[in-house]
mmCIF file of C-alpha atoms in Angstrom:
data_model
loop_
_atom_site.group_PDB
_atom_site.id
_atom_site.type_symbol
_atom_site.label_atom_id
_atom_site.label_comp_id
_atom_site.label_asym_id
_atom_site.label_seq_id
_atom_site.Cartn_x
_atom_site.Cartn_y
_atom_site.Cartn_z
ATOM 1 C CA UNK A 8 -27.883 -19.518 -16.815
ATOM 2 C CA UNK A 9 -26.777 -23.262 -16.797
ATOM 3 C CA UNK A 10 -25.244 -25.258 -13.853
ATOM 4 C CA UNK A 11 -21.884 -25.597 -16.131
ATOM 5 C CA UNK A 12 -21.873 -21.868 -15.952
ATOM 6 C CA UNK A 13 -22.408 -21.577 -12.263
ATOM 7 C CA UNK A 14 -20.243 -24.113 -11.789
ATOM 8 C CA UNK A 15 -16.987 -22.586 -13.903
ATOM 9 C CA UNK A 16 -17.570 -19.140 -11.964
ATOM 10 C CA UNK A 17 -17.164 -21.116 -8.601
ATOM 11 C CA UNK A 18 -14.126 -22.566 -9.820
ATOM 12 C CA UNK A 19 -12.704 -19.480 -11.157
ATOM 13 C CA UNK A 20 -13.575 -17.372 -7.425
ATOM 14 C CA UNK A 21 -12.004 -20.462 -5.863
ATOM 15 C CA UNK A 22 -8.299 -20.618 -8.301
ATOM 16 C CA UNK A 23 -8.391 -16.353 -7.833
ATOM 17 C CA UNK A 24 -8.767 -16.517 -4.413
ATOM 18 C CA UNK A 25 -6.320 -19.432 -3.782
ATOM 19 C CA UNK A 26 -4.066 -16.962 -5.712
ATOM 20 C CA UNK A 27 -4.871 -14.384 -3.396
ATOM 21 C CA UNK A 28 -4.268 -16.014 -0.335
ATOM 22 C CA UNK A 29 -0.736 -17.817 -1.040
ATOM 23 C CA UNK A 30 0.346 -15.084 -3.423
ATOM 24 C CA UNK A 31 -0.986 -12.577 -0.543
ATOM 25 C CA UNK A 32 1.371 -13.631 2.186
ATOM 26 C CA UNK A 33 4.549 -13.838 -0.680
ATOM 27 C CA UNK A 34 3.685 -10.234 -1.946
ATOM 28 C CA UNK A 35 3.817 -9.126 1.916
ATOM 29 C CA UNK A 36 6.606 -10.833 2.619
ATOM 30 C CA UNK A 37 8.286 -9.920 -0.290
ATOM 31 C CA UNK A 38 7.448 -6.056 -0.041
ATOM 32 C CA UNK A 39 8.939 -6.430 3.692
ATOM 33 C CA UNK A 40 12.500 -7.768 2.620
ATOM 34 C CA UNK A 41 13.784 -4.319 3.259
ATOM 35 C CA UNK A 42 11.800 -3.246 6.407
ATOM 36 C CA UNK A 43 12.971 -6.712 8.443
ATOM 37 C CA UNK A 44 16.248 -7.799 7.237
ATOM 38 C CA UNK A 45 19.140 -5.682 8.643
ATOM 39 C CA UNK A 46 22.151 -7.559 7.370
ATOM 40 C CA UNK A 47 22.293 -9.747 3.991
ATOM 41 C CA UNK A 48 22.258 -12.431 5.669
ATOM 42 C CA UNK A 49 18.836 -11.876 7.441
ATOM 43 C CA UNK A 50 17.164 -11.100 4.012
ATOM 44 C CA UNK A 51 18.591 -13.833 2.543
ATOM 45 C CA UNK A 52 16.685 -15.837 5.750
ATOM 46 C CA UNK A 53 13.394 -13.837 4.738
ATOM 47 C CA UNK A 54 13.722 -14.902 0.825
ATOM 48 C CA UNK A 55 13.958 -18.191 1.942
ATOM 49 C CA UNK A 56 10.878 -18.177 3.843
ATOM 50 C CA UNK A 57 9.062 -18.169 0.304
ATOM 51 C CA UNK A 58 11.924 -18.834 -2.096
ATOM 52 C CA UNK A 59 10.579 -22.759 -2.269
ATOM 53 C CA UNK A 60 6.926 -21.766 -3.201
ATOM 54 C CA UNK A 61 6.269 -18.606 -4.882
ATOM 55 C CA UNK A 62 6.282 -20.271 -8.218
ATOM 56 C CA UNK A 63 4.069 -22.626 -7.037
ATOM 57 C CA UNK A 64 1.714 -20.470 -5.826
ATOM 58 C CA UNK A 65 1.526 -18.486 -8.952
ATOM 59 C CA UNK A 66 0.041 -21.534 -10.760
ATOM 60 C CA UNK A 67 -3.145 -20.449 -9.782
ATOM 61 C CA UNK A 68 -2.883 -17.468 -11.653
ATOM 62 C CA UNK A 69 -2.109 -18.889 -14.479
ATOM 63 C CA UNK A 70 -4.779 -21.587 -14.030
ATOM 64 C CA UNK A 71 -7.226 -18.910 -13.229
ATOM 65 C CA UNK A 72 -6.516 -16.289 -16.688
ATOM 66 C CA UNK A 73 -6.339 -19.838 -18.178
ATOM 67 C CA UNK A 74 -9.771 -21.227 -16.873
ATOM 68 C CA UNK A 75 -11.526 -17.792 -17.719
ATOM 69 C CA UNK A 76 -10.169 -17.697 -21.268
ATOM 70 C CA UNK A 77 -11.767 -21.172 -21.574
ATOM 71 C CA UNK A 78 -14.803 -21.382 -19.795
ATOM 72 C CA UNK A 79 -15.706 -17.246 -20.257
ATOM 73 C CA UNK A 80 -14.116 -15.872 -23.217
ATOM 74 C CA UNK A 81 -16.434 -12.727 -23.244
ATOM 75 C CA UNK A 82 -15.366 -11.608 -19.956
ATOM 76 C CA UNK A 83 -11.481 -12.615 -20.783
ATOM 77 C CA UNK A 84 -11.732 -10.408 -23.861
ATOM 78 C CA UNK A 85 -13.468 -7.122 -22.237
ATOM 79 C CA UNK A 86 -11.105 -7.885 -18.929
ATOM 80 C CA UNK A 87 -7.952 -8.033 -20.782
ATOM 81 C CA UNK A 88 -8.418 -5.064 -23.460
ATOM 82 C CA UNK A 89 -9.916 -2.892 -20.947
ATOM 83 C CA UNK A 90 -7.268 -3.503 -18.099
ATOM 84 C CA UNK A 91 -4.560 -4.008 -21.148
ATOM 85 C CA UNK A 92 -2.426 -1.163 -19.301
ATOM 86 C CA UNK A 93 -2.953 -2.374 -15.605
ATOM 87 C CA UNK A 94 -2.272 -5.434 -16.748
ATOM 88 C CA UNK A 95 0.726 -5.068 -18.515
ATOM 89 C CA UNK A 96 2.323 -3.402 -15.436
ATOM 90 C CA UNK A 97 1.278 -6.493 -12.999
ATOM 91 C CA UNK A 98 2.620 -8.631 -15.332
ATOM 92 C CA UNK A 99 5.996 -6.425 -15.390
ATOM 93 C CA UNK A 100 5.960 -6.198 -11.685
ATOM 94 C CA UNK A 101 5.814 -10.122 -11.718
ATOM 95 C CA UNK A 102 8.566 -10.962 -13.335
ATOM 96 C CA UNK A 103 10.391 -7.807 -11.792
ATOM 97 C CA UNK A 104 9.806 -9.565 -8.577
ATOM 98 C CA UNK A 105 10.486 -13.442 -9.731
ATOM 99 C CA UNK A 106 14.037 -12.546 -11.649
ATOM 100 C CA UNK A 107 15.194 -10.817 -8.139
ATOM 101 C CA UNK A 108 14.173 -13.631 -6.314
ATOM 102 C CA UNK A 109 16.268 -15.939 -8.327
ATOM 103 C CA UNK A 110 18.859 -13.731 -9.342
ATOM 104 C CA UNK A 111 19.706 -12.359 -5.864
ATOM 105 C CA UNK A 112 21.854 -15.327 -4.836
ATOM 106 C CA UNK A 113 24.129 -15.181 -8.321
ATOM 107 C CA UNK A 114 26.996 -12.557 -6.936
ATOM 108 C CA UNK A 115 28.209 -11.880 -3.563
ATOM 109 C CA UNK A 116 28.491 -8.111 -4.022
ATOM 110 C CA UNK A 117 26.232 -5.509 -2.051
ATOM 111 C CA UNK A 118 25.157 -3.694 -4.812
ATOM 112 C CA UNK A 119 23.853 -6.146 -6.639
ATOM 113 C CA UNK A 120 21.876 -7.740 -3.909
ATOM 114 C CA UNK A 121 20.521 -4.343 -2.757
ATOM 115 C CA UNK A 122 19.065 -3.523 -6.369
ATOM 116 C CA UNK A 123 17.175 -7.278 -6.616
ATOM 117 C CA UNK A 124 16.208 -6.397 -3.302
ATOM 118 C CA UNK A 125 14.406 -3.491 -4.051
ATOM 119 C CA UNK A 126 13.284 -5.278 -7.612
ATOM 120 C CA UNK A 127 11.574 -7.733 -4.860
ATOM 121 C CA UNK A 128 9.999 -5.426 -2.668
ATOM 122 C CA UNK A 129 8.713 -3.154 -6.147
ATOM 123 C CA UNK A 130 7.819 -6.216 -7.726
ATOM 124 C CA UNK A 131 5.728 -7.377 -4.380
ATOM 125 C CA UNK A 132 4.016 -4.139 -3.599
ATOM 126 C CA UNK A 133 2.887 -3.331 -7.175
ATOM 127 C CA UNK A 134 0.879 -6.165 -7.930
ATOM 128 C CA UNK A 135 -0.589 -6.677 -4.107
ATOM 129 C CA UNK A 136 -1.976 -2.581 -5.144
ATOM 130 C CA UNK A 137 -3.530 -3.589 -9.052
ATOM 131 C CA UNK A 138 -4.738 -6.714 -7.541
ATOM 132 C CA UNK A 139 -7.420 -4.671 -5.210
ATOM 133 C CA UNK A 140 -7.913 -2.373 -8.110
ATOM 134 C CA UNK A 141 -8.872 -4.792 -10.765
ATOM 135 C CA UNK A 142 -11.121 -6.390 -8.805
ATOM 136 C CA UNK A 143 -12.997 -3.289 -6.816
ATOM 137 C CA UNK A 144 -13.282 -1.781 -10.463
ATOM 138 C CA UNK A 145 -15.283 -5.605 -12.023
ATOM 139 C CA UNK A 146 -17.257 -5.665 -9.290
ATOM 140 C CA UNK A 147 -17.833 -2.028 -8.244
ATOM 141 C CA UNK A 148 -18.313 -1.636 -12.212
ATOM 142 C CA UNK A 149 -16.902 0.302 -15.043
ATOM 143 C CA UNK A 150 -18.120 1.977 -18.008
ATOM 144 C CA UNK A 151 -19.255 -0.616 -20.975
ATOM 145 C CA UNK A 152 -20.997 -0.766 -24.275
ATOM 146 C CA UNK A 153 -23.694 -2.705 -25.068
ATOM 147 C CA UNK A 154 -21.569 -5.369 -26.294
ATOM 148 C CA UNK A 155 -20.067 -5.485 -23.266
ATOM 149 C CA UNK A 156 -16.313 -3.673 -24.205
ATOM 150 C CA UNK A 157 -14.925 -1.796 -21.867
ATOM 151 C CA UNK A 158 -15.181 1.822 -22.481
ATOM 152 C CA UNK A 159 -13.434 3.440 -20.432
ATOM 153 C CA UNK A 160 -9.400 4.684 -20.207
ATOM 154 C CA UNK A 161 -6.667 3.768 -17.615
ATOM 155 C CA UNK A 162 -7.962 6.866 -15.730
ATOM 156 C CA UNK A 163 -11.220 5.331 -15.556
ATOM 157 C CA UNK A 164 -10.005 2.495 -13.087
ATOM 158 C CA UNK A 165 -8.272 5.001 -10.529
ATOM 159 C CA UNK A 166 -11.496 5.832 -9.200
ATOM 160 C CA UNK A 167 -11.696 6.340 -5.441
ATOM 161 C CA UNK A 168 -13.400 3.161 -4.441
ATOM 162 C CA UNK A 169 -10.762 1.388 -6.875
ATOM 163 C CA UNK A 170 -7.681 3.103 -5.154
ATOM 164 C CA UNK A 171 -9.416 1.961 -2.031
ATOM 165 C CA UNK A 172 -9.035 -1.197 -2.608
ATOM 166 C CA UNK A 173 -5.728 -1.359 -3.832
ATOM 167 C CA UNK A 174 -4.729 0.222 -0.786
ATOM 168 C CA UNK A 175 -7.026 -2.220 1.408
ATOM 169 C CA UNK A 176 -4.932 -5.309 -0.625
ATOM 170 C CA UNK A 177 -1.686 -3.848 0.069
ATOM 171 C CA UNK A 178 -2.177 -3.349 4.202
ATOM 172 C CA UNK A 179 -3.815 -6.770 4.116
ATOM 173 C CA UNK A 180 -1.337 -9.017 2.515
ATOM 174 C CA UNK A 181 1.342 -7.008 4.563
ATOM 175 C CA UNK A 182 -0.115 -7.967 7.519
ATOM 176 C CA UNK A 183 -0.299 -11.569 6.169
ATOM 177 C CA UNK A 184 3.157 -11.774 5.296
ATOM 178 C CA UNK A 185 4.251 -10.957 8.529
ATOM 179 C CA UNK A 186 2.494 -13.451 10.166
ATOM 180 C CA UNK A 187 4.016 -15.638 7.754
ATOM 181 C CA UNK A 188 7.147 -14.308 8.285
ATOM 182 C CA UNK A 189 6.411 -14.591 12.284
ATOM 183 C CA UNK A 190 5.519 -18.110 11.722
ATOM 184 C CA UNK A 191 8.680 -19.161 9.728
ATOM 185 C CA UNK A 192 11.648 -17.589 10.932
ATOM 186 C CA UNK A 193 13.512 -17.845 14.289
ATOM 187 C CA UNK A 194 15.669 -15.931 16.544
ATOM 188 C CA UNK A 195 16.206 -12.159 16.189
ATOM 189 C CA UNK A 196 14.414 -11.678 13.113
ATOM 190 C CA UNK A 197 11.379 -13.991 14.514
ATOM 191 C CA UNK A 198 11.008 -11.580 17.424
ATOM 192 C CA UNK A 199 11.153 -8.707 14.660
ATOM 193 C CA UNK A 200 8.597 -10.031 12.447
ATOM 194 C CA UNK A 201 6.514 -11.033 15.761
ATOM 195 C CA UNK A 202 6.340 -6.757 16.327
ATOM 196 C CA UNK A 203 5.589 -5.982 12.920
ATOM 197 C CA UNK A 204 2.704 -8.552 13.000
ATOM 198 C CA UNK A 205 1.287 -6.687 15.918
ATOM 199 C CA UNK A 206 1.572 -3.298 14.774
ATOM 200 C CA UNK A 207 0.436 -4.148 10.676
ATOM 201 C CA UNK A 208 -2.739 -6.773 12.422
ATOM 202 C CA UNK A 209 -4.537 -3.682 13.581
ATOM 203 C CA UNK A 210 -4.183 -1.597 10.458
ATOM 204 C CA UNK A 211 -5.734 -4.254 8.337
ATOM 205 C CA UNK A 212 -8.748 -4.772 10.292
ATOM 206 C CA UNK A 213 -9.329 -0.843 10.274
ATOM 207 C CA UNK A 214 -8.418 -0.829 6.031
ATOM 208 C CA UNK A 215 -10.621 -4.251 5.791
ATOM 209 C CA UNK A 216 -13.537 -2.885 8.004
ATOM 210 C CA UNK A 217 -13.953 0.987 6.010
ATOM 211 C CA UNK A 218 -13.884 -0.967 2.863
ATOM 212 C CA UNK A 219 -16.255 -3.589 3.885
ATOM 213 C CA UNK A 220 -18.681 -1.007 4.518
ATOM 214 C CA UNK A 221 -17.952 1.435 1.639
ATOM 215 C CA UNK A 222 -18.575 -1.839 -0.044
ATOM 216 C CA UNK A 223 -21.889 -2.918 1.631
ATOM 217 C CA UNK A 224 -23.255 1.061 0.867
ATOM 218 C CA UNK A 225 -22.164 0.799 -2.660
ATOM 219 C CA UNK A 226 -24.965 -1.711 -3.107
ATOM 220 C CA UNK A 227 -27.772 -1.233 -4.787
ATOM 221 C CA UNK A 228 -30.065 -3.088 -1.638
ATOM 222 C CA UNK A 229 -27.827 -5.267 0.441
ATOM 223 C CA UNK A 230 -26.591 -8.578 -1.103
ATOM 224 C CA UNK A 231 -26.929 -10.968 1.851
ATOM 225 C CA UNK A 232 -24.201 -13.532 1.045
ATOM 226 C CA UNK A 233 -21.877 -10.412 0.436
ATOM 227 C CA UNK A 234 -22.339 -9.082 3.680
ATOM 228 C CA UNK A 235 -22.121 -11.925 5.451
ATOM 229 C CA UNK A 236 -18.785 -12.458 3.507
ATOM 230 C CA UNK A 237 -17.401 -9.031 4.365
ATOM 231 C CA UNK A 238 -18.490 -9.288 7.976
ATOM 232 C CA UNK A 239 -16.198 -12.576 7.740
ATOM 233 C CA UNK A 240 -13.246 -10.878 6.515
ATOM 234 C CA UNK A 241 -13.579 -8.064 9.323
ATOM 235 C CA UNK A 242 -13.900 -10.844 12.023
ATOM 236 C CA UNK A 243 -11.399 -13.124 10.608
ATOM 237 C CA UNK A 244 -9.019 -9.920 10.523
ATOM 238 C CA UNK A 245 -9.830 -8.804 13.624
ATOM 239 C CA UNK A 246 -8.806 -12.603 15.409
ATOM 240 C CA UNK A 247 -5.617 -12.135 13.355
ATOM 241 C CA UNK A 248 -5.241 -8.950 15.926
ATOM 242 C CA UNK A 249 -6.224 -11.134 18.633
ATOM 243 C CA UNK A 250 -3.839 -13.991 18.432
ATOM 244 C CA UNK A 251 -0.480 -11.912 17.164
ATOM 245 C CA UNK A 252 -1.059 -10.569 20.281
ATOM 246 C CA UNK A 253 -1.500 -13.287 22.166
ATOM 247 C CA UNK A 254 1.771 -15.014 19.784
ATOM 248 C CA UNK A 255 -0.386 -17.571 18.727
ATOM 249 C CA UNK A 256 1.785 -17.306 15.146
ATOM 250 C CA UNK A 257 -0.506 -20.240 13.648
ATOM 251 C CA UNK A 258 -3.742 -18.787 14.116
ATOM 252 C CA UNK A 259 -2.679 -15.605 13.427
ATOM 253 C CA UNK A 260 -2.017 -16.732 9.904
ATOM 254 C CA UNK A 261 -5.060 -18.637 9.682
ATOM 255 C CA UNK A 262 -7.180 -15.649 10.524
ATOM 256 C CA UNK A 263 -5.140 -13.190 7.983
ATOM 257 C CA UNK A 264 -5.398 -16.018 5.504
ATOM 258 C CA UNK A 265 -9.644 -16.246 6.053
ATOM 259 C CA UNK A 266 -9.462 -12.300 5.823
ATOM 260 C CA UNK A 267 -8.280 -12.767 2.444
ATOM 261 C CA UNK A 268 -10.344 -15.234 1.087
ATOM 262 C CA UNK A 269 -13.290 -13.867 2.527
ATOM 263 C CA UNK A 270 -13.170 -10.423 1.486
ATOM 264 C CA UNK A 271 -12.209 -11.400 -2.232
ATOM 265 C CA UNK A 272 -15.469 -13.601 -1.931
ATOM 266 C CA UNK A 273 -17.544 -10.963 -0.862
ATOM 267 C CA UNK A 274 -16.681 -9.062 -4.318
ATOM 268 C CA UNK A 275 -17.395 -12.103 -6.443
ATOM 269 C CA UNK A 276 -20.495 -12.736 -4.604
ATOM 270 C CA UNK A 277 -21.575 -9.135 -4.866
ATOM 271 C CA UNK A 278 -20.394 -9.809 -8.846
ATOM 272 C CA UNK A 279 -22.405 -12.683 -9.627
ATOM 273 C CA UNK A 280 -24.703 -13.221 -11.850
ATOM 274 C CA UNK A 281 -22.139 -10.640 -13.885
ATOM 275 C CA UNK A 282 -18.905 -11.182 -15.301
ATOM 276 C CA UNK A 283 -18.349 -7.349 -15.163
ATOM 277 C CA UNK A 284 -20.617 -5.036 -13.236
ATOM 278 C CA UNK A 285 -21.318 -1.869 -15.130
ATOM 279 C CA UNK A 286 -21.334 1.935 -13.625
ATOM 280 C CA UNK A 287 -22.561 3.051 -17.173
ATOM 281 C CA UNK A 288 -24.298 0.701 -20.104
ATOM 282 C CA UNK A 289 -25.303 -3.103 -19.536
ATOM 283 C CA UNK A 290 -23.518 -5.437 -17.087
ATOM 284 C CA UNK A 291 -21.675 -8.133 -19.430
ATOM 285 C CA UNK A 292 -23.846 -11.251 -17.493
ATOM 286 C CA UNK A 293 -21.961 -14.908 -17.039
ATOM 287 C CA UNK A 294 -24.414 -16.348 -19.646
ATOM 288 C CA UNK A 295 -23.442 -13.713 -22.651
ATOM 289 C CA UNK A 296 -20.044 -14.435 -21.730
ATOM 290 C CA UNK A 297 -19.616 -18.129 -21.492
ATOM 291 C CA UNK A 298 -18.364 -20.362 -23.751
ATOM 292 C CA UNK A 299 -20.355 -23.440 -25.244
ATOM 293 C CA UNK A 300 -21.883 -26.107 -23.431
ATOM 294 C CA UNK A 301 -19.591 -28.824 -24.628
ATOM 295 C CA UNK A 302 -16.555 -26.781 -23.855
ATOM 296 C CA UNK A 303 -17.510 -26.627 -20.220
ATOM 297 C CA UNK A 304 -18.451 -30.403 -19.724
ATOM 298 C CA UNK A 305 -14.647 -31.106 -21.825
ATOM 299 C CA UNK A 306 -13.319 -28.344 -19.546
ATOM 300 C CA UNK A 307 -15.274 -29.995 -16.186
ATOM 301 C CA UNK A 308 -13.686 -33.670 -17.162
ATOM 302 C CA UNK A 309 -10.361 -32.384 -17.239
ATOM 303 C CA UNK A 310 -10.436 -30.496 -13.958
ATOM 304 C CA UNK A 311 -11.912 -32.705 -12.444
ATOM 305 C CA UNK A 312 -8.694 -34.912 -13.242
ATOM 306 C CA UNK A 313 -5.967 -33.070 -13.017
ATOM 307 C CA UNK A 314 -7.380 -29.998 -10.072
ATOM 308 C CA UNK A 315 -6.381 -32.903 -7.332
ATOM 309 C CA UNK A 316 -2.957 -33.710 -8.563
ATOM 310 C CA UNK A 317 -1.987 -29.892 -8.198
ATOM 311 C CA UNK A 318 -3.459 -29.562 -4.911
ATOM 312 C CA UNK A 319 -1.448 -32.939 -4.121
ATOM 313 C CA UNK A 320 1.619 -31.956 -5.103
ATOM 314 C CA UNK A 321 1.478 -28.093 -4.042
ATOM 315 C CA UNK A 322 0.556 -29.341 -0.198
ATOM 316 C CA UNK A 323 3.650 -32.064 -0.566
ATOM 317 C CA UNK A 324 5.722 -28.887 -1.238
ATOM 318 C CA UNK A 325 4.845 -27.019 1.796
ATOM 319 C CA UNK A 326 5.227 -29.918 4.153
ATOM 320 C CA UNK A 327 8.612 -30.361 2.508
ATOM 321 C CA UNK A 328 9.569 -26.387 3.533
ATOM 322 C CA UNK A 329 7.637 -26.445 6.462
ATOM 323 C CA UNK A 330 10.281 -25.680 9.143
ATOM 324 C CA UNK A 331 11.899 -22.416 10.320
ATOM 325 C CA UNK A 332 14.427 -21.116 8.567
ATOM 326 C CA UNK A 333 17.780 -19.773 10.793
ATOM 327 C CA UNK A 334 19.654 -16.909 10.085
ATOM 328 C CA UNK A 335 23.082 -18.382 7.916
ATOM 329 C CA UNK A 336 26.021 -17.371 10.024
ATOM 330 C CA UNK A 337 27.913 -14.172 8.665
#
């Protein structure tokens, strides 16, 4: 394997898990739209808690599926004809979720905010479910040739340890959003989001800690970076616990947002050196599935430019919205 090709999978765990993490705490707080807001005019509070960023965020999904079609076209190819069906419904759930957003605001009338409402909180929960499935089934593996297809069916990817994780991605971005939620809201619905935060924070460290270790025996001989990675995201979950109890908002956050980031690590370190672990036939490796060497170093010159100007301009955005948003007056 070259350093090009080490390189590129770095970069593509760090856009994915960048996704995770800011996409995490919108699909929680998105999903909980319904549970927090009493009144239309506390839900129109919680939308704009993320209103001013979820499009942002979702440039590093698109950046990511973009940067994997580039750099690993083998592994886009098996991903994206094997998962066509999972896919296709995240991808509906998406834009489910982005039209409400937008389109909640266009008509005063109850019904039509309480159907975009419920478009937000499907279109939130869905994905934050096939997220944790897609990626327990690449790097828990799946059925593949020896060309490296996938050859399985959409049954094939609701496999226990699968639906485990999907479940372990929903509680855990949940839990994020409320802290988010906790952290940018004030008044009534701050003290409503603080209570949530306390009672979803211990419910993700349980989810994150059984599927750490379901994880960990999966193995086939521990992988030491992987472990260290999951203990990280049990840790990091736990001191989310800690300081929503102690209403330290910001560190609560912080510690949901590390649980993220480090659990989604610990898969693509237990992944590596694959680009899809295999339960049946050969793993498809990083090296069979990379592109040329000259399309990585064209590929590394051009992140290299432009990867700072996002980051620049995403970070401007959130200092921009950084401050609480109030409750507009019936």
């Amino acid at each position: 394997m070259t350093t090009l090709e080490i390189v590129w999978f770095l970069l593509i765990c760090v856009l994915w898990i960048g996704y995770l993490v800011l996409e995490g705490f919108d699909f929680g707080a998105g999903a909980l739209v319904r549970v927090l807001g009493k009144t239309t005019e506390e839900r129109g509070a919680l939308l704009r808690t993320f209103g001013p960023v979820w499009d942002g965020n979702e440039v590093w999904l698109i950046v990511a599926g973009g940067a994997t079609f580039a750099a690993f076209p083998h592994w886009y190819a098996t991903l994206f004809s094997g998962f066509y069906l999972a896919l296709f419904l995240l991808l509906v759930a998406l834009i489910i979720r982005n039209v409400g957003v937008e389109f909640w605001g266009k008509d005063t009338g109850a019904r039509w905010k309480s159907r975009w409402e419920w478009a937000i909180v499907v279109g939130s929960a869905l994905p934050a479910v096939l997220l944790g499935v897609a990626w327990a089934n690449i790097a828990g593996g799946v059925p593949l040739t020896d060309d490296g297809e996938f050859a399985g069916t959409f049954w094939t990817l609701l496999n226990p340890y699968a639906l485990a994780g999907g479940v372990t991605s929903l509680v855990l971005f949940l839990a994020h959003g409320s802290h988010f939620l906790a952290l940018r809201t004030e008044g009534e619905l701050h003290a409503r989001a603080v209570t949530l935060a306390r009672r979803l924070a211990p419910v993700a460290f349980a989810v994150v800690l059984a599927f750490s270790v379901w994880t960990l025996a999966r193995m086939d001989g521990i992988e030491p970076l992987s472990a260290v990675l999951a203990g990280v995201a049990v840790l990091a979950a736990g001191a989310a616990w800690w300081r929503a109890l102690l209403g330290s908002e910001g560190w609560a956050f912080a510690g949901s947002a590390l649980s993220v980031a480090a659990l989604f690590a610990s898969l693509f370190a237990w992944l590596y050196p694959n680009a899809m672990a295999a339960s049946e036939g050969p793993a498809l490796s990083l090296h069979m599935a990379a592109s040329t060497p000259y399309t990585l170093q064209v590929m590394t010159v051009v992140a290299a430019i432009f990867t700072p100007l996002v980051l620049l301009y995403q970070g401007w955005t959130y200092w921009v919205f950084r401050r609480r948003v109030a409750v507009d007056p019936a």
